[in-house]
Short mmCIF file of C-alpha atoms in Angstrom, two decimals:
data_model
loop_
_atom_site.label_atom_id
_atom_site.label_comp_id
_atom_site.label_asym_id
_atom_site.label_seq_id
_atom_site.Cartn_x
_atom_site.Cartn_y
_atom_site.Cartn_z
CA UNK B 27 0.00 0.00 0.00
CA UNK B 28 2.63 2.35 1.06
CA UNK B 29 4.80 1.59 -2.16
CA UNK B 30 1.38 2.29 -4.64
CA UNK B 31 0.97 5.85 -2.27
CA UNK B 32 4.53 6.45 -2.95
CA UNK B 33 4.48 6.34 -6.77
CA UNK B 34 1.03 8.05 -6.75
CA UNK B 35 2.93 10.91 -4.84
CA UNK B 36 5.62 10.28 -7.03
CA UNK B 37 3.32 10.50 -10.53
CA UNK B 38 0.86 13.34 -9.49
CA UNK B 39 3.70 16.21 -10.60
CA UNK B 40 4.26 14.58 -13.66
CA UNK B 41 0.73 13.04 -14.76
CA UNK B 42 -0.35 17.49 -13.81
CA UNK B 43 3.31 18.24 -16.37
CA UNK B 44 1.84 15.68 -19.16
CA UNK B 45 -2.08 16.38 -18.51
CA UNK B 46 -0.84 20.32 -18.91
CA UNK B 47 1.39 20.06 -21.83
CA UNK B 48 -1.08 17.82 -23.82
CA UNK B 49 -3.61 20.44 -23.58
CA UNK B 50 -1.35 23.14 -24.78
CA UNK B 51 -0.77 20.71 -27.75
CA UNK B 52 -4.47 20.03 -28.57
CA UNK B 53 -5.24 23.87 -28.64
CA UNK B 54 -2.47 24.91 -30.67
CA UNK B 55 -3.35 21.86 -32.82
CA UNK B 56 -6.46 23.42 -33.40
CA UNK B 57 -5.32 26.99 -33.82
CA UNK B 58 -2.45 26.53 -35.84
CA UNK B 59 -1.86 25.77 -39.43
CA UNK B 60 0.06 22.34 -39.66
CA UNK B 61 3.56 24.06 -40.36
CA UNK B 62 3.20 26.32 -37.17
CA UNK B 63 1.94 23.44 -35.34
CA UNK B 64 4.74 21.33 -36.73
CA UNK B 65 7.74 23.64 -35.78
CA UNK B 66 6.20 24.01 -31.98
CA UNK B 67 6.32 19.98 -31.46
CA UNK B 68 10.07 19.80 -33.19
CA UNK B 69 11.17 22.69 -30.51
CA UNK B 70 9.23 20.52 -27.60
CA UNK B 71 11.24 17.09 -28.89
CA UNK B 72 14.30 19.29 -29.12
CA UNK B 73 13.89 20.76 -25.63
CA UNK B 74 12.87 16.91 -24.53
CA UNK B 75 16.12 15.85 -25.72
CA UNK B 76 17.79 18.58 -24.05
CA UNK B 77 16.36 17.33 -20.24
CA UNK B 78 17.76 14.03 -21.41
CA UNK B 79 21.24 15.02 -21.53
CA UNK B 80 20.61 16.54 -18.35
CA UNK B 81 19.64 13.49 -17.05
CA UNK B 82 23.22 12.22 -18.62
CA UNK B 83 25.08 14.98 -17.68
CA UNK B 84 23.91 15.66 -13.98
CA UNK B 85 21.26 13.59 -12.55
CA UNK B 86 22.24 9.90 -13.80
CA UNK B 87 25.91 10.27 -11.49
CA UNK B 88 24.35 12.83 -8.74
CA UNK B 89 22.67 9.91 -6.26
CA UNK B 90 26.76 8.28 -6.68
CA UNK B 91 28.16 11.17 -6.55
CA UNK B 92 26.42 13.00 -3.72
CA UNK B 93 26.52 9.88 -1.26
CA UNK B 94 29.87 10.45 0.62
CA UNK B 95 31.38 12.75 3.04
CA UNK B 96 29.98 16.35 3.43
CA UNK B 97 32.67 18.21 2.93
CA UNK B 98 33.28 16.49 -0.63
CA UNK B 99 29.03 16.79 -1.11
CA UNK B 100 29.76 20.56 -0.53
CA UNK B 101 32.51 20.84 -3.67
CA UNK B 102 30.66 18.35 -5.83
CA UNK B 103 27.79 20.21 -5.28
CA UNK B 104 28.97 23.52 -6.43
CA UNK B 105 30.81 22.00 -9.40
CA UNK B 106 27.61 20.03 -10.73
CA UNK B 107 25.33 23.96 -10.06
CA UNK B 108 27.90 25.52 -11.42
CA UNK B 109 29.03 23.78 -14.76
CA UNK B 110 24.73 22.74 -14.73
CA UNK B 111 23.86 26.71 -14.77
CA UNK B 112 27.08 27.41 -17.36
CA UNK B 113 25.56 24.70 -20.04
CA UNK B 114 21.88 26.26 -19.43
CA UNK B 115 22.64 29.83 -20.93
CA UNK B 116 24.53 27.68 -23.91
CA UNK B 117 21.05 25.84 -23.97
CA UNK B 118 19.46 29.24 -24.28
CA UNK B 119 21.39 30.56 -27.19
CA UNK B 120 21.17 27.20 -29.10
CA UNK B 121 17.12 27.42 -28.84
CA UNK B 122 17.38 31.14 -29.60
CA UNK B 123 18.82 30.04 -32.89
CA UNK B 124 17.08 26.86 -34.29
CA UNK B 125 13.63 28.79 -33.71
CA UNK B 126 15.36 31.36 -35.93
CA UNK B 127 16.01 29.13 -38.46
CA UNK B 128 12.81 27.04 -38.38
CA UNK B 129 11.52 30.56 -39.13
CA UNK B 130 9.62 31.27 -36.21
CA UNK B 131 8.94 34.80 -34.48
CA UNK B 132 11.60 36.21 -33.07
CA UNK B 133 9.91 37.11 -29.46
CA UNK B 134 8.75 33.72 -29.31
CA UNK B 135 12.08 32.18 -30.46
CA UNK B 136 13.79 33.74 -27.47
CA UNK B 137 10.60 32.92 -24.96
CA UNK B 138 10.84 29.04 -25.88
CA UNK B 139 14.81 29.83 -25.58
CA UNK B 140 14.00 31.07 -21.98
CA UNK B 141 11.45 28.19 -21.36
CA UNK B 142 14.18 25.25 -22.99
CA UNK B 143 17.12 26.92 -20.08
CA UNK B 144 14.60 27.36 -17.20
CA UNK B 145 13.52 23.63 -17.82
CA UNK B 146 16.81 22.03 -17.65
CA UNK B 147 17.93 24.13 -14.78
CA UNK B 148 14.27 22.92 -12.89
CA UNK B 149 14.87 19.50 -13.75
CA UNK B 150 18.38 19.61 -12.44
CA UNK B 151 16.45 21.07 -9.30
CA UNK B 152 14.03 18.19 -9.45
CA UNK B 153 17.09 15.72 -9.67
CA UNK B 154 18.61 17.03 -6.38
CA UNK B 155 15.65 17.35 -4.47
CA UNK B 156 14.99 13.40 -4.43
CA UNK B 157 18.58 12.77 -3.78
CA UNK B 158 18.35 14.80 -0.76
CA UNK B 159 15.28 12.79 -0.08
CA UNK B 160 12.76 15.47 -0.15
CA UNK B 161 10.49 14.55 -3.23
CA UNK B 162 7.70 16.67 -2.15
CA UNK B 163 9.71 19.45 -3.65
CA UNK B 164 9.36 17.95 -7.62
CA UNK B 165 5.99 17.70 -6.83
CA UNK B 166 4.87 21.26 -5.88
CA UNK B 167 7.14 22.24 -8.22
CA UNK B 168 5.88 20.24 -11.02
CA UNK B 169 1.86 21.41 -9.81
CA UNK B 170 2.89 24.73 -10.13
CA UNK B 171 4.27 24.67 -13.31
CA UNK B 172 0.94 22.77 -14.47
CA UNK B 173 -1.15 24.68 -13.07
CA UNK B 174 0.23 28.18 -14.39
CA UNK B 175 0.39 26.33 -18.19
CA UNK B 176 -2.99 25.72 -17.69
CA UNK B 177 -4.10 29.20 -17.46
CA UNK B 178 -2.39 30.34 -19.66
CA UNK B 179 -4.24 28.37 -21.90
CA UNK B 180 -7.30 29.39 -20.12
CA UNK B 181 -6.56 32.88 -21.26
CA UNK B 182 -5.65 31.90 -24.78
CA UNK B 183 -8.83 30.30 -25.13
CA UNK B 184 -11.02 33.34 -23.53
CA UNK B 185 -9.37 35.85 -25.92
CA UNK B 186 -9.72 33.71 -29.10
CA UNK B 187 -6.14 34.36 -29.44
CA UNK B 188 -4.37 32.54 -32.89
CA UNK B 189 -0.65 34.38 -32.10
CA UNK B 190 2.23 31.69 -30.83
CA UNK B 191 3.49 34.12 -28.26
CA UNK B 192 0.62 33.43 -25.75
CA UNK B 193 1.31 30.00 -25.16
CA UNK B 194 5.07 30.19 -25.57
CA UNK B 195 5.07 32.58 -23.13
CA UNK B 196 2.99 30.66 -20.59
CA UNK B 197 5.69 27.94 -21.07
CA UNK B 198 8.55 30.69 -19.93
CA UNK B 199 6.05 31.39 -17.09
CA UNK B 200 5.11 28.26 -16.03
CA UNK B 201 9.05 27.38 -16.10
CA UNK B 202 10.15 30.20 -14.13
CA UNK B 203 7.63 30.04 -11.20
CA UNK B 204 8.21 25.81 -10.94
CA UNK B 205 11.76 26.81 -9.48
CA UNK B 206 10.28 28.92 -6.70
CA UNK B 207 8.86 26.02 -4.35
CA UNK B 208 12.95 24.84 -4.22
CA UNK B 209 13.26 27.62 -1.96
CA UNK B 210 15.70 30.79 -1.26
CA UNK B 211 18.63 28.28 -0.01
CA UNK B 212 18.84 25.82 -2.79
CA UNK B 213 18.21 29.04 -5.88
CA UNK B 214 20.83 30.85 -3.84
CA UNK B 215 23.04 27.91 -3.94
CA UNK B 216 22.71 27.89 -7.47
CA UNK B 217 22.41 31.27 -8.94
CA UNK B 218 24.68 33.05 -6.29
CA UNK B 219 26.89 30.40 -4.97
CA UNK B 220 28.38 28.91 -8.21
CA UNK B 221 31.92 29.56 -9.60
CA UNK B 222 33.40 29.39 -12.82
CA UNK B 223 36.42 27.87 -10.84
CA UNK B 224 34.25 24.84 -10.06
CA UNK B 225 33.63 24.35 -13.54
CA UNK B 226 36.42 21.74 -14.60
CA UNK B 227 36.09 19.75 -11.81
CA UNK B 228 33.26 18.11 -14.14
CA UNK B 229 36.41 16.74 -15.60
CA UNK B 230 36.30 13.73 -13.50
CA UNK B 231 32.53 13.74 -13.38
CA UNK B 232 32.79 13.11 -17.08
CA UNK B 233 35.67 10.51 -17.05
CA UNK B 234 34.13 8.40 -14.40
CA UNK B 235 30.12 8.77 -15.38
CA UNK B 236 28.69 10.95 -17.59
CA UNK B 237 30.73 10.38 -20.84
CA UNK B 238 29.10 6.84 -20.92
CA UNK B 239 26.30 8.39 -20.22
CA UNK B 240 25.70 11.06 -22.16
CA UNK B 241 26.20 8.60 -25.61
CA UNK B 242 24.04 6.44 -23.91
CA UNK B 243 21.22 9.24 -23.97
CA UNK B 244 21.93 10.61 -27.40
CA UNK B 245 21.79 7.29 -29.18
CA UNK B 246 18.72 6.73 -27.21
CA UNK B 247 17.18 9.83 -28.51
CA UNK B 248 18.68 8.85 -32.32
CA UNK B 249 16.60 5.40 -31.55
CA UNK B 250 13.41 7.28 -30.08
CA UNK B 251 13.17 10.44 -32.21
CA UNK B 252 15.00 9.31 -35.14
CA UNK B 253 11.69 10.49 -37.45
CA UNK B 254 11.21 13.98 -35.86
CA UNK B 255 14.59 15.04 -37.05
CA UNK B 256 14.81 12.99 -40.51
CA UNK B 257 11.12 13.52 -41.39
CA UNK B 258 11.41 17.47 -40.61
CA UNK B 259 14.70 17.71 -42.40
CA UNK B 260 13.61 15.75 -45.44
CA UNK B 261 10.00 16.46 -45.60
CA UNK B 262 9.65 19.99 -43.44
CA UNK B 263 7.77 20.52 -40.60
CA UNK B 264 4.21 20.50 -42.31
CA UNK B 265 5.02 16.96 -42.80
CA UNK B 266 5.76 16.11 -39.25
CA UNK B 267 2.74 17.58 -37.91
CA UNK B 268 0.26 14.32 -38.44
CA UNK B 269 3.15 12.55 -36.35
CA UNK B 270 3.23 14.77 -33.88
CA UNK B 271 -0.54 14.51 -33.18
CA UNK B 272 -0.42 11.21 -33.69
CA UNK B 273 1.87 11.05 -30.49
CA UNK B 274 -0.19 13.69 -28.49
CA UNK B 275 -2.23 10.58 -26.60
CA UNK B 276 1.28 9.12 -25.95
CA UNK B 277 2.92 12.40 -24.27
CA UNK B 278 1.40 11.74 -20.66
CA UNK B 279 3.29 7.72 -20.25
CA UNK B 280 6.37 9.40 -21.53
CA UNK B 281 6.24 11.91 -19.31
CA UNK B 282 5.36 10.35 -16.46
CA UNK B 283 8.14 7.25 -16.97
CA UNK B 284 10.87 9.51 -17.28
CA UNK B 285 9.57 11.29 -14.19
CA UNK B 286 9.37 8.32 -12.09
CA UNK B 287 12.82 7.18 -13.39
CA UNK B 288 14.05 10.35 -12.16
CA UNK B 289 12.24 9.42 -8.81
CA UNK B 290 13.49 5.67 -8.79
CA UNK B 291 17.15 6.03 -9.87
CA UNK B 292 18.23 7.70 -6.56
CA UNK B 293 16.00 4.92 -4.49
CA UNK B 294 17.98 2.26 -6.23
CA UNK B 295 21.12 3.39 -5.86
CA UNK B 296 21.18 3.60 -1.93
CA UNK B 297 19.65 0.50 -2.09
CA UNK B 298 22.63 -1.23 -3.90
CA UNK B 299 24.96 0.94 -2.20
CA UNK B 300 23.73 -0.64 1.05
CA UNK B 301 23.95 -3.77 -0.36
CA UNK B 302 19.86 -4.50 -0.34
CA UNK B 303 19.68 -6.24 -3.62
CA UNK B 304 16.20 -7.76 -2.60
CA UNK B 305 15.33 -4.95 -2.07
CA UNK B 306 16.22 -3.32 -5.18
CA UNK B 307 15.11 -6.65 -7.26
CA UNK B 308 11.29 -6.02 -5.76
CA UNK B 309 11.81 -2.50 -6.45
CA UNK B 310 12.31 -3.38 -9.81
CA UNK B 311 9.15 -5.88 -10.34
CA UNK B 312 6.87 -2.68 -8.74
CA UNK B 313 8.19 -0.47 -11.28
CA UNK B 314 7.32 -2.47 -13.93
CA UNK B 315 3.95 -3.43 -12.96
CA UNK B 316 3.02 0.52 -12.41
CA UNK B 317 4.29 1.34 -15.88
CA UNK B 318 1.83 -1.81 -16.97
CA UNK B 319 -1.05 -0.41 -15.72
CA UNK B 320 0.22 3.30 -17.19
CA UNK B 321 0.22 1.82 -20.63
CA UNK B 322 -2.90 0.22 -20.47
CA UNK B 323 -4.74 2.67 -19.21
CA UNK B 324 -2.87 4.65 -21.73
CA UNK B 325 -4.05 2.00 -24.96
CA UNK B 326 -7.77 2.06 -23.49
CA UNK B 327 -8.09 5.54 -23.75
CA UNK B 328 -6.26 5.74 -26.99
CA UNK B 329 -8.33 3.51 -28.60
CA UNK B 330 -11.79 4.69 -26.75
CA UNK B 331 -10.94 8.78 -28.25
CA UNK B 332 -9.89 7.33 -31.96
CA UNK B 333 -12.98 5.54 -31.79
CA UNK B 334 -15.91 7.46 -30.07
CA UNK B 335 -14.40 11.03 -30.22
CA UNK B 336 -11.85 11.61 -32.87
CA UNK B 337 -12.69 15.44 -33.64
CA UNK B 338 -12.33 16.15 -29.40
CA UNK B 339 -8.42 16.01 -30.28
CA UNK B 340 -7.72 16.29 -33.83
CA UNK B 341 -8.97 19.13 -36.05
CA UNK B 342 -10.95 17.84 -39.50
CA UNK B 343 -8.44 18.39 -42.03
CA UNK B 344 -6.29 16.03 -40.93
CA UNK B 345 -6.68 12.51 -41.84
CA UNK B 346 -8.59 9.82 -39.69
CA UNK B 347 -6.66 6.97 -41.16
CA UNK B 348 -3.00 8.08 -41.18
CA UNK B 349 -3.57 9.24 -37.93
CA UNK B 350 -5.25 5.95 -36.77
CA UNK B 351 -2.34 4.28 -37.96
CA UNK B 352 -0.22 6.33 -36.51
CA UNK B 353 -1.62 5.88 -32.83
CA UNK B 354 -1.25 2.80 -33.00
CA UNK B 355 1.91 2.49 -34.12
CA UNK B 356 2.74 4.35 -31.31
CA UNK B 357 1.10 2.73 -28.61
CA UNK B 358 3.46 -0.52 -29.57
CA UNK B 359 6.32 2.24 -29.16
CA UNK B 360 5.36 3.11 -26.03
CA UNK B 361 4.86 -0.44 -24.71
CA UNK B 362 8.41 -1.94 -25.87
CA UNK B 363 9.76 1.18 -24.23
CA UNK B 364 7.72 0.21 -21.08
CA UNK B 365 8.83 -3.22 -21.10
CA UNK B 366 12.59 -2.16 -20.79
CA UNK B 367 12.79 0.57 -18.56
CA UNK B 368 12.75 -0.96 -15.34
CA UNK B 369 16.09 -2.98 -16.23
CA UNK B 370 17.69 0.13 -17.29
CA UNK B 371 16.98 2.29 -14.46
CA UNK B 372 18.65 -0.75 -12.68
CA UNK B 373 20.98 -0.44 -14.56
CA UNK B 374 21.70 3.10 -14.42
CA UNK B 375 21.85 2.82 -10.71
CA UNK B 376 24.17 0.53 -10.64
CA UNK B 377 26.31 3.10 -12.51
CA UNK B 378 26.47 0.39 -15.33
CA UNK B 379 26.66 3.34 -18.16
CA UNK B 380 29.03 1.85 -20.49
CA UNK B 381 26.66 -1.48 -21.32
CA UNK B 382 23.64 1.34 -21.64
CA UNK B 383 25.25 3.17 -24.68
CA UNK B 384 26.69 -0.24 -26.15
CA UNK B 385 22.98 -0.92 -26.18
CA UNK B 386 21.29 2.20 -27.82
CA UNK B 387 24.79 2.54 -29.87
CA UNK B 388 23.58 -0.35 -31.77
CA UNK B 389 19.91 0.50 -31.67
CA UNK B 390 20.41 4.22 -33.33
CA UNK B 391 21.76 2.97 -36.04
CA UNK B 392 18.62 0.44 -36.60
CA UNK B 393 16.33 3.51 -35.85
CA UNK B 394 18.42 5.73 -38.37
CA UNK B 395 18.17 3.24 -40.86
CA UNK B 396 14.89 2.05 -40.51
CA UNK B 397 13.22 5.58 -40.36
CA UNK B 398 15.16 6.85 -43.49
CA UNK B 399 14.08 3.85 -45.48
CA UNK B 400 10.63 3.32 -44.50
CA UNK B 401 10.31 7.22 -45.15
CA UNK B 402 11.63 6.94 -48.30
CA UNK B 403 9.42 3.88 -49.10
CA UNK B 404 6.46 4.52 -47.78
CA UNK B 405 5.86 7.70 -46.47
CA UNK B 406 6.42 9.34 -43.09
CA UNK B 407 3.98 7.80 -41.75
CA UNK B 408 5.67 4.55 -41.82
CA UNK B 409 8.76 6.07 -40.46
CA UNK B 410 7.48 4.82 -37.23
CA UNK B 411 8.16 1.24 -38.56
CA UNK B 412 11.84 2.40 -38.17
CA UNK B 413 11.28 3.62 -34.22
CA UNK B 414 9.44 0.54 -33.26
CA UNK B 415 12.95 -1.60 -34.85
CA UNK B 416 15.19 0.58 -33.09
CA UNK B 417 13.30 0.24 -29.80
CA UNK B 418 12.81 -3.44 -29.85
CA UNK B 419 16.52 -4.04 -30.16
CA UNK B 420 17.67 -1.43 -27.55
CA UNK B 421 15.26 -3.54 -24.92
CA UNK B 422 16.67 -7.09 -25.86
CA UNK B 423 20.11 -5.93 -25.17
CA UNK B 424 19.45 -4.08 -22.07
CA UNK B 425 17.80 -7.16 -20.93
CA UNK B 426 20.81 -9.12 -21.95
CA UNK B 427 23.14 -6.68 -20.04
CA UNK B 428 21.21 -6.60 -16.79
CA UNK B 429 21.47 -10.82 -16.84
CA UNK B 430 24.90 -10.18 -17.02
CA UNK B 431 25.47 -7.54 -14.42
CA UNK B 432 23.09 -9.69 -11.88
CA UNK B 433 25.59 -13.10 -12.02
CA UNK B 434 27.75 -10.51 -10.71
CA UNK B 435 25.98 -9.87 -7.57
CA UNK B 436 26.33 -11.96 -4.66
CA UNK B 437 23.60 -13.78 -3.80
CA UNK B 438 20.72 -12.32 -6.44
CA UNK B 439 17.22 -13.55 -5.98
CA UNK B 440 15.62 -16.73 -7.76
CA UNK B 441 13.20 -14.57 -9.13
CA UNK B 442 14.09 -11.20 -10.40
CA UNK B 443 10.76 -10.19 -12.69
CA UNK B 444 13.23 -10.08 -15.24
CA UNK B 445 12.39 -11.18 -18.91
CA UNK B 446 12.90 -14.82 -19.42
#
């Protein structure tokens, strides 16, 4: 009971994040013409991908690295703020420019720039909070920024408004105020505290951890997103749009699994580091069976909308039966992925990097492949073909890595809720 209470506790930030975000994306969908609505879902995948090196870069080693003595907590600290805060303003002028290029307004190029730093420096935030055990933090936080995206759309929607610098201006908003319920210690910590001089301590950070890491997460995001950046570059954004509604109903399980792998990975890790492997092994078998029931719920009300009320989500001049097919192709996307990321959580805990990125090494390149040539075959519709590939063999060799990590550990359980 208490473990069910803990992941509800755990999901309610994210599920408010995803429930938030998706209605943002419905009401643009409806507002905007499909290249607008196009280049606004590339920007969100590209500021996805960005939280995902974070995740690499900073909150992947942080549980390791922030589990010793305090006087070495107190430099590793400042060094992860500081070099964390540096790479955010990089972040900013790298948004700045692609919505530049993509042709987008300039006010609300540098707003989603704004939004894209202020996210990765809040999910940094969220990333320290549950190592320092306080989790209730990434949950206010994560309420507040739903709740402030929310009426902003509430506003857009009682003005009529059609411009793209209401809602990408809630985003900056929303992204701003989430770093308030941190508190005045940790944002002085991190805006006032920090040091260039801290900076290339990362050095070792990178050696030891992150390097693995961070190939691990951009091969992973070459296997996942492999059609958002071939089908825009090839085909435009107009072209991605129909994908990217397709994948609206999927947003909330992706959200919410990499939130409660962001809650998880610290849990594991002091349990392994404390030698509870039991432990961690159940730990494993409950995470799995709540992403189960995520995905389910997720297909049932996938396939309940598509059926019964198709025109509450997508606008009528985009096609029923591309995006049909395309929901469904992406519920199978979502369910490998679900199927998988339990073992490499464990994995990541275990600070087993290097076996991660051999994994989605060899899956990008599937993904790459497969997406170009199903795009050039069949459309990009059936790019998704190429994602599905890509994820299926980045989940048999994770599983095949974690059986080889366990025979390493003394004494491992009979029954690990592994794959057989």
């Amino acid at each position: 009971m208490w473990k069910t209470l803990r992941y509800g506790l755990a999901a309610a930030g994210p599920v408010g994040t995803a429930g938030s975000q998706f209605v943002l994306s419905v009401q643009l969908l409806h507002v905007l013409d499909p290249g607008a609505f196009g280049t606004f879902s590339f920007l969100l995948v590209a500021s996805q991908l960005s939280t995902g090196l974070w995740s690499a870069l900073f909150c992947a080693p942080m549980p390791i690295l922030l589990s010793r003595d305090e006087d070495r907590d107190q430099v590793m600290r400042r060094c992860l703020m500081s070099t964390s805060l540096a790479l955010s303003v990089v972040a900013f002028a790298i948004f700045a420019t692609i919505g530049l290029l993509l042709r987008t307004d300039a006010t609300a190029s540098l707003l989603f720039a704004g939004y894209a730093m202020l996210m990765l420096l809040r999910w940094f935030a969220r990333a320290y909070a549950y190592a320092m055990g306080k989790q209730w933090l990434t949950t206010i936080s994560d309420l507040v920024y739903s709740l402030t995206l929310l009426s902003s759309v509430g506003l857009v929607s009682l003005s009529h408004s059609t411009s793209i610098l209401a809602p990408y201006a809630g985003l900056f908003v929303g992204a701003l105020l989430s770093l308030l319920p941190f508190g005045p210690r940790y944002l002085k910590r991190q805006f006032l505290e920090v040091s260039p001089r801290a900076v290339p301590l990362y050095a070792k950070v990178w050696r030891e951890h992150s390097g693995w890491s961070l190939t691990g997460v951009l091969t992973t995001e070459a296997t996942a997103n492999a059609h958002a950046y071939i089908v825009t570059l090839i085909s435009g954004a107009t072209a991605f749009a129909p994908l990217a509604a397709s994948a609206l109903l999927m947003r909330p399980i992706s959200v919410t699994t990499n939130a409660l792998t962001e809650f998880e990975r610290p849990q594991m890790a002091r349990q392994l580091a404390e030698d509870r492997h039991q432990e961690t092994f159940a730990t494993v078998r409950f995470f799995r069976a709540m992403l189960a029931i995520a995905w389910i719920a997720t297909v049932v009300v996938a396939l309940v909308m598509m059926r019964y009320a198709p025109g509450a989500l997508f606008p009528k001049d985009y096609d029923r039966h591309y995006l049909v097919i395309g929901t469904l192709l992406w519920l199978a996307i979502a369910g490998v992925r679900t199927l998988r990321t339990p073992e490499s959580v464990l994995l990541q805990a275990a600070g087993q990097f290097k076996p991660l990125a051999h994994a989605s090494m060899v899956s990008c390149g599937v993904s790459i492949v497969g997406v170009a040539g199903f795009l050039l075959i069949g459309g990009p519709l059936y790019s998704l073909v190429g994602v599905l590939l890509g994820e299926a063999v980045v989940a048999a060799w994770i599983w095949r890595a974690k059986s080889r990590w366990q025979a390493t550990v003394p004494n491992p359980p009979l029954e690990t809720g592994s794959r057989p």
